[in-house]
Amino acid sequence: MPFSDYKTALVTGASTGMGYAIAERLAREGVTVHGVGRNVEGLQKLADACGAIPHVVDVSDTAALTELVSGLEVDILVNNAGVSRAGNILSSNEFDIDEQIDVNLRAALQLARLTLPGMMARNRGHIVNITSIAGHYEFGGHTVYHATKAALHTVSRQLRVDAYGKDVRVTEICPGRIETDIFAKVQKLDPAEAHKRFFADFECPKPEDIADAVAFAIAAPHYVNVGMIEIMPTLQVPGGLRTGTRTEFPSTRG
C-alpha cells in the first residue's frame, strides 16, 4: 500500500537504535508516529527531530498500553522493544527470564490483541515484528532471548492466519549484528568500549538500514505481503556446525 493509505503508526522501543530510526522514517513518509519507550531524553529527541508523539511507557505494563491505544486508530504497529541478558539458562535468574518474556514477547502479543481488530474492521493495517537471527539459529548463550525471538517469529506467522481475508499484512524483520547500543547494555560496557569491540573492525548495517527495510515492506502494493526479511552484515554467517572432541570434553563417566 502507498504510505498515503496509512495515518497512524505506533513504534515501541522508539527512544534509541532501530526503533528511533524506524519512527523517524515513518514520520518522514507522512505518517503520524506515536513513539513508545522508557528513555525520556531519547523520546524528546525523537519528537524534536521528526514530530513524533512521545509516550513514556514501559511495554511490560499492559494497563498502560491499553490506555495508550484506547483512543488511537493504529494503522502500523512496529513491535521493536526488546531486552537481552548475558548468559544462558544456567546463569539466568527469575528476573532475567520474566523481563525478557514480558518485553520481547508478551508486549507484542498484547499490542497485537489491542490493535489488530481495528485494522481488520478498517480493512487496512500492517504489523511489523522486529525479531532476531537468534530466533532462527542457535549460538552460545542468551537462551531466553533466543526463545522469545523464536516465539515472536511464530506469532508473526500466526497473525497472518488470524487476519486472513483482510488487507492486513504482517512482516517479520530479522536482524543480525546491527550497529546499536545493545551490546553495551547487555555486556554492561562503556559505549566506546562496546563500539571498539563489536563494531570498529566490522562493516555492520545501521539502524537506518532496518528502517529502510520496514519502509520497503510497508510501501509494497496492497496485494503483496513481505513475510520476512533477514538482514545481517555481508561478512556475517549465522550457521556452522561444531562438534566437540574427546580432548576438549573428557568423559565424566570414568
PDB file of C-alpha atoms in Angstrom, residues 249-254:
ATOM      1  CA  PHE A 249      35.431 -32.516  26.734  1.00  0.00           C
ATOM      2  CA  PRO A 250      36.865 -35.523  28.573  1.00  0.00           C
ATOM      3  CA  SER A 251      34.278 -38.073  29.522  1.00  0.00           C
ATOM      4  CA  THR A 252      32.991 -37.787  33.086  1.00  0.00           C
ATOM      5  CA  ARG A 253      31.972 -41.461  33.125  1.00  0.00           C
ATOM      6  CA  GLY A 254      35.351 -42.802  34.123  1.00  0.00           C
TER       7      GLY A 254
END
